[in-house]
Coordinates of C-alpha atoms in Angstrom, one line a residue:
M1 CA 116.7 69.5 73.7
E2 CA 114.8 66.2 73.7
K3 CA 112.8 66.2 76.9
K4 CA 112.9 63.0 79.0
L5 CA 110.1 63.8 81.5
G6 CA 109.8 62.4 85.0
V7 CA 107.1 63.1 87.6
Y8 CA 107.8 62.5 91.2
I9 CA 104.9 62.6 93.7
C10 CA 105.6 63.0 97.4
G11 CA 103.4 61.5 100.2
G12 CA 105.1 63.1 103.1
C13 CA 103.9 66.0 105.3
G14 CA 100.3 64.7 105.3
L15 CA 100.0 64.6 101.5
G16 CA 99.5 60.9 101.4
D17 CA 96.7 61.1 104.0
A18 CA 94.9 64.1 102.4
L19 CA 95.2 63.2 98.7
D20 CA 94.8 60.2 96.4
L21 CA 98.4 59.9 95.0
D22 CA 97.3 57.2 92.6
S23 CA 94.8 59.6 91.0
L24 CA 97.7 62.1 90.6
A25 CA 99.8 59.5 89.0
K26 CA 97.0 58.7 86.5
V27 CA 96.9 62.4 85.5
A28 CA 100.6 62.2 84.6
T29 CA 100.7 58.8 82.9
K30 CA 97.3 58.6 81.3
E31 CA 96.5 62.2 80.3
F32 CA 100.1 63.4 79.7
K33 CA 101.7 60.1 78.8
V34 CA 104.6 60.7 81.1
P35 CA 107.1 57.8 80.7
V36 CA 108.5 58.0 84.3
C37 CA 106.2 58.6 87.2
K38 CA 107.2 57.6 90.8
Q39 CA 105.8 58.0 94.2
H40 CA 107.7 58.2 97.5
S41 CA 106.7 58.8 101.1
H42 CA 109.5 61.3 101.7
L43 CA 111.0 62.9 98.5
C44 CA 113.2 65.4 100.4
G45 CA 114.8 62.6 102.5
A46 CA 118.0 60.9 101.5
E47 CA 116.2 57.9 99.9
G48 CA 113.6 60.0 98.0
A49 CA 116.2 62.5 96.8
G50 CA 118.5 59.7 95.7
L51 CA 115.6 58.2 93.7
I52 CA 115.3 61.3 91.5
K53 CA 119.1 61.8 91.3
A54 CA 119.6 58.2 90.2
D55 CA 117.2 58.7 87.3
V56 CA 119.0 61.9 86.3
D57 CA 122.5 60.4 86.5
Q58 CA 121.4 57.4 84.5
G59 CA 120.0 59.6 81.7
G60 CA 116.5 58.5 82.2
V61 CA 115.1 62.0 82.8
N62 CA 116.2 65.6 82.1
S63 CA 112.9 67.3 82.8
I64 CA 111.5 66.9 86.3
V65 CA 108.1 67.7 87.8
V66 CA 108.1 67.4 91.6
A67 CA 104.7 67.3 93.2
A68 CA 105.4 68.0 96.8
C69 CA 106.0 71.1 98.9
S70 CA 106.4 74.8 98.1
P71 CA 109.2 75.8 95.6
R72 CA 110.3 78.2 98.3
V73 CA 111.7 75.4 100.4
M74 CA 114.1 72.5 99.8
T75 CA 115.7 74.4 96.9
D76 CA 119.0 72.7 97.6
V77 CA 117.5 69.2 97.7
F78 CA 115.7 69.6 94.4
D79 CA 118.5 71.2 92.5
Y80 CA 119.9 69.1 89.6
G81 CA 122.0 71.7 87.8
P82 CA 121.3 74.0 84.8
A83 CA 121.0 71.1 82.4
V84 CA 117.9 69.7 84.0
L85 CA 114.5 71.5 83.8
L86 CA 112.6 71.6 87.0
E87 CA 109.0 72.4 87.8
R88 CA 107.8 72.4 91.4
V89 CA 104.0 71.7 92.0
N90 CA 103.0 73.0 95.4
L91 CA 100.6 70.3 96.8
R92 CA 101.4 70.9 100.4
E93 CA 100.8 74.5 101.3
Q94 CA 98.4 75.3 98.5
V95 CA 96.3 72.2 98.6
A96 CA 96.7 69.6 101.5
W97 CA 97.4 72.1 104.3
S98 CA 94.8 74.7 103.2
H99 CA 91.8 72.5 102.2
P100 CA 89.8 69.6 103.7
A101 CA 91.7 66.3 103.6
G102 CA 90.0 63.6 101.5
D103 CA 87.5 66.0 100.0
E104 CA 86.6 65.6 96.4
D105 CA 87.2 69.2 95.6
T106 CA 90.6 69.0 97.3
Q107 CA 91.6 66.1 95.1
M108 CA 90.3 68.0 92.0
L109 CA 92.5 71.0 93.0
A110 CA 95.5 68.8 93.4
D111 CA 94.9 67.1 90.0
D112 CA 94.6 70.6 88.4
Q113 CA 97.7 71.8 90.1
L114 CA 99.6 68.9 88.6
R115 CA 98.1 69.6 85.2
I116 CA 99.3 73.2 85.4
G117 CA 102.8 72.1 86.3
L118 CA 102.9 69.6 83.4
N119 CA 101.7 72.1 80.9
R120 CA 104.3 74.6 82.2
M121 CA 107.0 71.9 81.7
K122 CA 105.7 71.2 78.2
E123 CA 106.5 74.8 77.2
M124 CA 109.7 75.1 79.2
E125 CA 113.0 75.3 77.5
P126 CA 116.6 75.6 78.9
P127 CA 117.7 79.2 79.3
S128 CA 120.2 80.2 76.6
P129 CA 122.8 82.9 77.3
F130 CA 122.5 86.2 75.6
E131 CA 125.2 86.6 73.0
G132 CA 125.3 90.2 72.0
E133 CA 126.8 91.3 68.7
N134 CA 129.0 94.4 68.2
L135 CA 129.3 95.0 72.0
S136 CA 131.2 98.2 72.8
K137 CA 133.4 99.1 75.7
R138 CA 133.6 102.8 74.6
I139 CA 132.4 105.4 77.0
L140 CA 130.3 108.5 76.1
V141 CA 130.9 111.5 78.3
V142 CA 128.4 114.3 77.9
G143 CA 129.8 117.5 79.1
G144 CA 133.3 119.0 78.7
G145 CA 133.7 120.8 82.0
L146 CA 136.0 119.7 84.9
T147 CA 134.0 116.7 85.8
G148 CA 133.6 115.5 82.2
M149 CA 137.2 116.0 81.3
S150 CA 138.4 114.3 84.5
A151 CA 136.1 111.3 83.7
A152 CA 137.3 111.1 80.1
N153 CA 140.9 111.3 81.2
E154 CA 140.5 108.6 83.9
A155 CA 138.6 106.3 81.5
A156 CA 141.3 106.7 78.9
K157 CA 144.0 105.9 81.5
A158 CA 142.1 102.7 82.3
G159 CA 142.3 101.7 78.6
C160 CA 138.9 102.7 77.4
E161 CA 138.0 104.6 74.3
V162 CA 136.1 107.8 75.0
V163 CA 133.7 110.0 73.1
L164 CA 133.4 113.4 74.7
V165 CA 130.6 115.8 73.7
E166 CA 130.6 119.5 74.7
K167 CA 127.9 121.9 73.6
E168 CA 130.2 125.0 73.7
A169 CA 132.9 125.7 71.2
E170 CA 135.6 125.1 73.7
L171 CA 136.2 122.6 76.5
G172 CA 136.3 123.9 80.1
G173 CA 132.7 124.6 81.0
Y174 CA 132.3 126.7 84.2
L175 CA 136.0 126.3 84.9
R176 CA 136.7 129.0 82.4
Q177 CA 135.0 131.5 84.7
V178 CA 136.8 130.4 87.8
A179 CA 139.8 132.3 89.1
K180 CA 141.1 129.8 91.7
L181 CA 140.2 126.4 93.0
P182 CA 140.1 125.0 96.5
P183 CA 143.4 123.2 97.4
S184 CA 143.4 119.5 96.5
Q185 CA 146.8 118.7 97.9
P186 CA 148.4 119.0 101.4
P187 CA 149.0 121.2 103.3
Y188 CA 145.6 122.5 101.9
E189 CA 146.5 126.1 102.8
D190 CA 146.6 128.1 99.6
L191 CA 144.1 128.4 96.7
Q192 CA 145.0 126.4 93.7
D193 CA 145.6 127.7 90.2
V194 CA 143.2 126.7 87.4
D195 CA 145.4 124.5 85.2
L196 CA 142.8 124.4 82.4
P197 CA 145.2 124.5 79.5
D198 CA 147.2 121.6 80.9
L199 CA 144.0 119.6 81.5
I200 CA 142.7 120.2 78.0
G201 CA 146.1 119.5 76.5
E202 CA 146.3 116.2 78.3
L203 CA 142.8 115.2 77.0
T204 CA 143.3 116.3 73.4
G205 CA 146.6 114.5 73.3
R206 CA 145.0 111.2 73.8
S207 CA 144.4 109.2 70.7
S208 CA 141.7 107.1 72.5
V209 CA 139.6 110.2 73.1
M210 CA 137.3 111.6 70.4
I211 CA 136.1 115.1 71.1
Y212 CA 133.0 116.8 69.7
T213 CA 132.8 120.5 70.5
G214 CA 129.9 122.8 69.6
A215 CA 127.8 119.6 69.6
Q216 CA 124.9 118.0 71.3
V217 CA 123.6 114.5 71.8
A218 CA 120.4 114.2 69.7
S219 CA 119.4 110.7 70.8
I220 CA 120.5 107.6 72.7
A221 CA 119.0 104.2 71.9
G222 CA 119.8 100.7 72.8
A223 CA 121.1 99.0 76.0
P224 CA 124.3 98.8 78.0
C225 CA 127.2 97.9 75.7
M226 CA 124.9 98.6 72.7
F227 CA 124.0 102.3 73.0
D228 CA 123.6 103.9 69.6
V229 CA 124.3 107.6 70.0
T230 CA 123.4 110.3 67.5
I231 CA 125.5 113.5 67.8
Q232 CA 124.6 116.8 66.1
Q233 CA 127.4 119.2 65.2
N234 CA 127.4 122.1 62.8
G235 CA 124.2 121.0 61.0
S236 CA 125.4 117.4 60.5
Q237 CA 125.0 114.2 62.4
A238 CA 127.4 111.6 63.5
A239 CA 126.7 108.1 64.9
E240 CA 128.7 106.4 67.6
R241 CA 128.3 103.0 69.3
V242 CA 129.2 103.1 73.1
G243 CA 128.8 100.8 76.0
A244 CA 128.2 103.3 78.8
V245 CA 127.3 106.9 79.3
V246 CA 128.6 109.4 81.8
L247 CA 126.4 112.5 82.3
A248 CA 128.6 115.5 83.4
T249 CA 126.4 118.3 82.1
G250 CA 127.2 120.7 85.0
S251 CA 124.7 122.9 86.8
V252 CA 122.8 126.1 86.3
P253 CA 123.1 128.9 88.9
Y254 CA 119.9 129.6 90.7
D255 CA 118.0 132.6 89.4
A256 CA 118.9 135.3 92.0
R257 CA 116.1 137.5 90.9
K258 CA 113.8 135.3 92.9
L259 CA 115.8 136.3 96.0
D260 CA 114.7 140.0 96.1
H261 CA 114.0 139.7 99.8
L262 CA 117.8 139.5 100.2
G263 CA 118.3 142.7 98.2
Y264 CA 119.3 141.2 94.9
G265 CA 118.1 143.5 92.1
K266 CA 117.2 146.2 94.6
L267 CA 120.7 146.9 96.1
S268 CA 123.4 147.1 93.5
D269 CA 126.1 145.9 95.9
V270 CA 124.2 142.6 96.5
I271 CA 125.7 140.2 94.0
T272 CA 125.9 136.4 93.5
A273 CA 128.8 134.1 94.1
A274 CA 129.1 133.7 90.3
D275 CA 129.3 137.5 89.9
L276 CA 132.0 137.7 92.6
E277 CA 134.0 134.9 90.9
A278 CA 133.8 136.8 87.6
Q279 CA 135.3 139.9 89.4
F280 CA 138.1 137.8 90.8
K281 CA 138.7 136.4 87.3
A282 CA 138.8 139.9 85.9
G283 CA 141.5 140.9 88.4
G284 CA 139.8 142.6 91.3
V285 CA 136.7 143.0 93.4
T286 CA 134.9 146.3 93.2
R287 CA 131.6 147.7 94.4
P288 CA 129.1 147.8 91.5
S289 CA 127.5 150.9 93.1
N290 CA 130.6 153.1 92.7
G291 CA 133.3 151.0 91.0
Q292 CA 135.6 151.4 94.0
P293 CA 137.8 148.5 95.1
V294 CA 136.6 146.5 98.1

């Protein structure tokens, strides 16, 4: 982009009384050889704003330095679209309103502020959009339990390709140890059977889902839409490019040995919920102390 630079110096809000605007103009035209440098008593007013806009519309400038008020204000007034570079030099709040009016040091500060703004504009370039290559919409799901399989199924239904990684030899996770599930459909009265075979069958039957069992994720590098994943399986490695990652690695039961004050480890009939679930799964609940049914 060939820069057509214009500097616009405002004299409103006390700037014209506190500063020598001609000195500022000399900084722009003499030191920086700026071809367009204009002063106005009220740049944010209709006439002042129109002055700048006319120069932009006529192709005279495409890089603008406005020496006036804080860049935090009047953002809509000094907005000329993405094709025009803009640098705001704060002479009002940071110079004229906070330093003695007409003082030599105040003028030197204003001149330096303008120099800083002009140097910033010198190095400024229009933003260019990021254009990624080999972007991926595939989804990596880590964990093949109920949550992971559900996520993979729903993503596949939505039209996404899925890579599912499960560290065990079979899918299912903790669901394999569960006898019944809480009801998920009305009237919500009876426990629900674990339809694990159906869920696994639905997942493995999808051509858009790639499943790694007995595998682990060795590394993930990159950024969204460009994650490079290394998967270890049976002593070998596989590389996959994915766009997003779902972590569904499950949970680990709390170590009940730390709860000896509740009798665990001291009283044989004090068991964990996981132990109880395993008994239900085996077909019946018995007392560990004597093996009798409860």
